[in-house]
Short mmCIF file of C-alpha atoms in Angstrom, two decimals:
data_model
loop_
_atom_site.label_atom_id
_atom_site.label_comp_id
_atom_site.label_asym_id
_atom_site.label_seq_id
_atom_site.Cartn_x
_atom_site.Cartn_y
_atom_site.Cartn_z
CA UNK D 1 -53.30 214.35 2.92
CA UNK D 2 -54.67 210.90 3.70
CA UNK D 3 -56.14 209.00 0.70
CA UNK D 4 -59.43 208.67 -0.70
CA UNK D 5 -61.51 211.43 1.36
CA UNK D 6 -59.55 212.07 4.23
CA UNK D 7 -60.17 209.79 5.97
CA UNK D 8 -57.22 207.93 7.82
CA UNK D 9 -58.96 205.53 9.71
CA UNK D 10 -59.33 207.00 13.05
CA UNK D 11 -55.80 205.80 14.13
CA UNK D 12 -53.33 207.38 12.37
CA UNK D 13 -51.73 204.34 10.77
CA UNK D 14 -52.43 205.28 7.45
CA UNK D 15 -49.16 208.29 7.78
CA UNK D 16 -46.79 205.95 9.56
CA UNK D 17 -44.35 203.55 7.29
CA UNK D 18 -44.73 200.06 6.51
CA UNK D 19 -42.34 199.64 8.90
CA UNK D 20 -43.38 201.35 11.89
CA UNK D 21 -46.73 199.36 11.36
CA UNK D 22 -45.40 196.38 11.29
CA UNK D 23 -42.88 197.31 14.54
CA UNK D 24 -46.66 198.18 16.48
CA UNK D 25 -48.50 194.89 15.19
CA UNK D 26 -44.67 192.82 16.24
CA UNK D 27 -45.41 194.65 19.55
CA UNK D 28 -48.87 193.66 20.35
CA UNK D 29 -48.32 189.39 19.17
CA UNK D 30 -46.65 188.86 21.96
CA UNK D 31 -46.73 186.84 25.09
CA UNK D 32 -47.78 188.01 28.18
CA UNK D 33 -45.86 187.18 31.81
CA UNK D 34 -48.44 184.67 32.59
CA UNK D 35 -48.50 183.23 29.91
CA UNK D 36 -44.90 182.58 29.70
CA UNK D 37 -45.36 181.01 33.07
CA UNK D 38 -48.00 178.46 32.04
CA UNK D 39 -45.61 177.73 29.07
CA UNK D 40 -42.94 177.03 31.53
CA UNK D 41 -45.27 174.59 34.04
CA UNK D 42 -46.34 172.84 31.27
CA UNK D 43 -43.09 172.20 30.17
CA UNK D 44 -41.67 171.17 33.20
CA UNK D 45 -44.67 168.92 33.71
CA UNK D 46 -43.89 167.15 30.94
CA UNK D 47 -39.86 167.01 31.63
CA UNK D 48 -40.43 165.80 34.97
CA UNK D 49 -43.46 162.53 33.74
CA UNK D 50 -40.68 162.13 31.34
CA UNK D 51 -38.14 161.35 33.31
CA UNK D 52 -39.83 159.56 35.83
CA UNK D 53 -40.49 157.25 32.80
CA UNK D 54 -37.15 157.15 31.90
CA UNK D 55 -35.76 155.97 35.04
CA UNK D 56 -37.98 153.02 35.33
CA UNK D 57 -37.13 151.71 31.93
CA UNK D 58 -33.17 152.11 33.24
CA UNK D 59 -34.33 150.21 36.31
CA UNK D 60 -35.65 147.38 34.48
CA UNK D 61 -33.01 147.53 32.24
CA UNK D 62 -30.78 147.22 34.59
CA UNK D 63 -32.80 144.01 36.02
CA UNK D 64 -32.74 142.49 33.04
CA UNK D 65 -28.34 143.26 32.25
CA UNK D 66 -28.45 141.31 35.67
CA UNK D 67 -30.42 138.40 34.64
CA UNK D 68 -28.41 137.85 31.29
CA UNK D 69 -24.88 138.40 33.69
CA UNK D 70 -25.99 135.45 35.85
CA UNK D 71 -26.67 133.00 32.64
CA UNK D 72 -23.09 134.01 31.11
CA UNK D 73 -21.95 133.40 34.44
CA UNK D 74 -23.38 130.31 34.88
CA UNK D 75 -21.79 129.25 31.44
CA UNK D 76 -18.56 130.26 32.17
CA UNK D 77 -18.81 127.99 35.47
CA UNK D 78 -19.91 125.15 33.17
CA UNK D 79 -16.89 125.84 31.43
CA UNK D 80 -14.79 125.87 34.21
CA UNK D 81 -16.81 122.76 35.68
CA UNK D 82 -15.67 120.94 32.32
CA UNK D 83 -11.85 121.34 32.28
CA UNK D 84 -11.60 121.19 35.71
CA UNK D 85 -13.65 118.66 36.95
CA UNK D 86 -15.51 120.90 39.57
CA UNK D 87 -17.13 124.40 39.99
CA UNK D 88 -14.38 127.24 42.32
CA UNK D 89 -14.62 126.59 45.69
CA UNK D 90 -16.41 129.85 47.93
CA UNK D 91 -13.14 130.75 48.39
CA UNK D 92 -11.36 130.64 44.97
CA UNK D 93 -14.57 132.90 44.58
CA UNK D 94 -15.90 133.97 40.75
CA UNK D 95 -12.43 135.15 40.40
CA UNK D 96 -11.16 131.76 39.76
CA UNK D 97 -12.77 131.86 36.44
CA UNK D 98 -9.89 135.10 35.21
CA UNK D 99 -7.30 133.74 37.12
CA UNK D 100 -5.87 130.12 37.85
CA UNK D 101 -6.44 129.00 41.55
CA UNK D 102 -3.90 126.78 43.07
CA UNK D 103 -4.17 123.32 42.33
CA UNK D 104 -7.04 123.83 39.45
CA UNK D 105 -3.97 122.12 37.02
CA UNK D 106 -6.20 121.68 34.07
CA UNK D 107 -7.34 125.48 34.35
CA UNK D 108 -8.06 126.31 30.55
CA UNK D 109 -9.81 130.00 31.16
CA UNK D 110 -9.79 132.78 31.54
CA UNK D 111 -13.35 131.98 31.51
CA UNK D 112 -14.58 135.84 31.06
CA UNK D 113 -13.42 138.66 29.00
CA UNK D 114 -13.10 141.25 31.80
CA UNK D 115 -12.87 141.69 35.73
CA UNK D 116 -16.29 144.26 35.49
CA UNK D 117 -18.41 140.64 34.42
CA UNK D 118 -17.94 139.73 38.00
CA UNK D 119 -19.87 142.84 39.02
CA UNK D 120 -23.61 143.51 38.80
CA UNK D 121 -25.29 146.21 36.93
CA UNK D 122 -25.18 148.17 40.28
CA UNK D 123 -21.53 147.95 40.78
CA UNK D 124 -21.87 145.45 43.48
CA UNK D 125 -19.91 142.19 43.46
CA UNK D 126 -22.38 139.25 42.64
CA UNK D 127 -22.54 136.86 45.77
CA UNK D 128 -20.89 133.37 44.90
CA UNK D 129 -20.95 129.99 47.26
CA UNK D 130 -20.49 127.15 46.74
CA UNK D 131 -21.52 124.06 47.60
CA UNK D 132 -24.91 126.21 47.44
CA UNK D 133 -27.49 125.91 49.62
CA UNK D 134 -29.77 124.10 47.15
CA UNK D 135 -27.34 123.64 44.15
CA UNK D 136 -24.11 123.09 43.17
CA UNK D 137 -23.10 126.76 43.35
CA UNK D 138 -25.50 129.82 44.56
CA UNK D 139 -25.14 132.77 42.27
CA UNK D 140 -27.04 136.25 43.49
CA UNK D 141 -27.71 139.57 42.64
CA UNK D 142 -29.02 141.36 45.46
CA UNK D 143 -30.85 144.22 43.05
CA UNK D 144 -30.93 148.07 42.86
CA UNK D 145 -31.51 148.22 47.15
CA UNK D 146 -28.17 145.51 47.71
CA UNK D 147 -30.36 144.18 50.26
CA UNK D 148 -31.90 139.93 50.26
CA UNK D 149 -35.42 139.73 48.84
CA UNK D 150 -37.28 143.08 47.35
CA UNK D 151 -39.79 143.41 44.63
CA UNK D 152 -39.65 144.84 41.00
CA UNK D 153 -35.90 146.15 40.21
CA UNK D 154 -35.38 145.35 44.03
CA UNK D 155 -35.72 141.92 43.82
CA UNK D 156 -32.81 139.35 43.68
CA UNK D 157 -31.20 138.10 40.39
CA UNK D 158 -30.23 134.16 40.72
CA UNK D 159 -29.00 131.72 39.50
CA UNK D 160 -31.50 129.60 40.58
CA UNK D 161 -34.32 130.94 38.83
CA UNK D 162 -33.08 129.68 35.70
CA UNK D 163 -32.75 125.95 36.84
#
């Protein structure tokens, strides 16, 4: 017999166990299809503005690994400029400054740790002349496209700009 009068409150809880109650108010908090869904978009939303962000601090990043490869570059030519009395030929190349070229007799390098320096942040070889068309030497990085000119992580890496 329900307590206090009879009365069970019109829905028969007050007979069930703790339990069972408990089970019935577990069933009823949760989500509904759609709003799973929305849950989802939203979080995808905010996964794909993420990354989207993420790859243009990379790309800049990337600009700027090139910028700082060019000035150790340019110091290692110094370098090389110093002992041997002139910056590698075109084609002696940036390799000249790991390994000896012929006739460079007061070669005191290597000039650079490792063969990857002589690579960009792209993977792509940086492009050496010289005499340079304005300078001593021309030393480029053509960017993320590998292409002459361009605009934001695009746009060349030289040398030059830091002269």
């Amino acid at each position: 017999m329900p307590a206090f009068g009879g009365h069970d409150g019109g829905d028969g809880e007050a007979g069930r166990s703790r339990a069972e109650r408990l089970s019935r108010l577990a069933d009823r908090s949760g989500m509904t299809l759609l709003e799973v869904l929305v849950v989802m978009v939203i979080i995808g939303l905010l996964a794909t503005l993420g990354s989207v962000q993420l790859m243009g601090y990379l790309g800049r990043a990337k600009a700027d690994t090139a910028k700082l490869q060019v000035q150790e570059l340019g110091t290692a030519l110094d370098l090389y400029r110093i002992d041997v009395g002139r910056v590698p030929t075109t084609e002696e190349g940036l390799n000249a400054l790991l390994v000896a070229p012929e006739g460079a007799d007061r070669w005191a390098g290597p000039y650079l740790r490792k063969k990857k320096a002589l690579n960009d942040p792209w993977g792509r070889p940086y492009r050496y002349a010289s005499p340079g068309e304005t300078a001593e030497y021309d030393l480029v990085s053509l960017g993320a496209d590998g292409r002459p000119g361009g605009e934001g992580d695009d746009r060349d890496v030289s040398a030059a700009d830091d002269r």
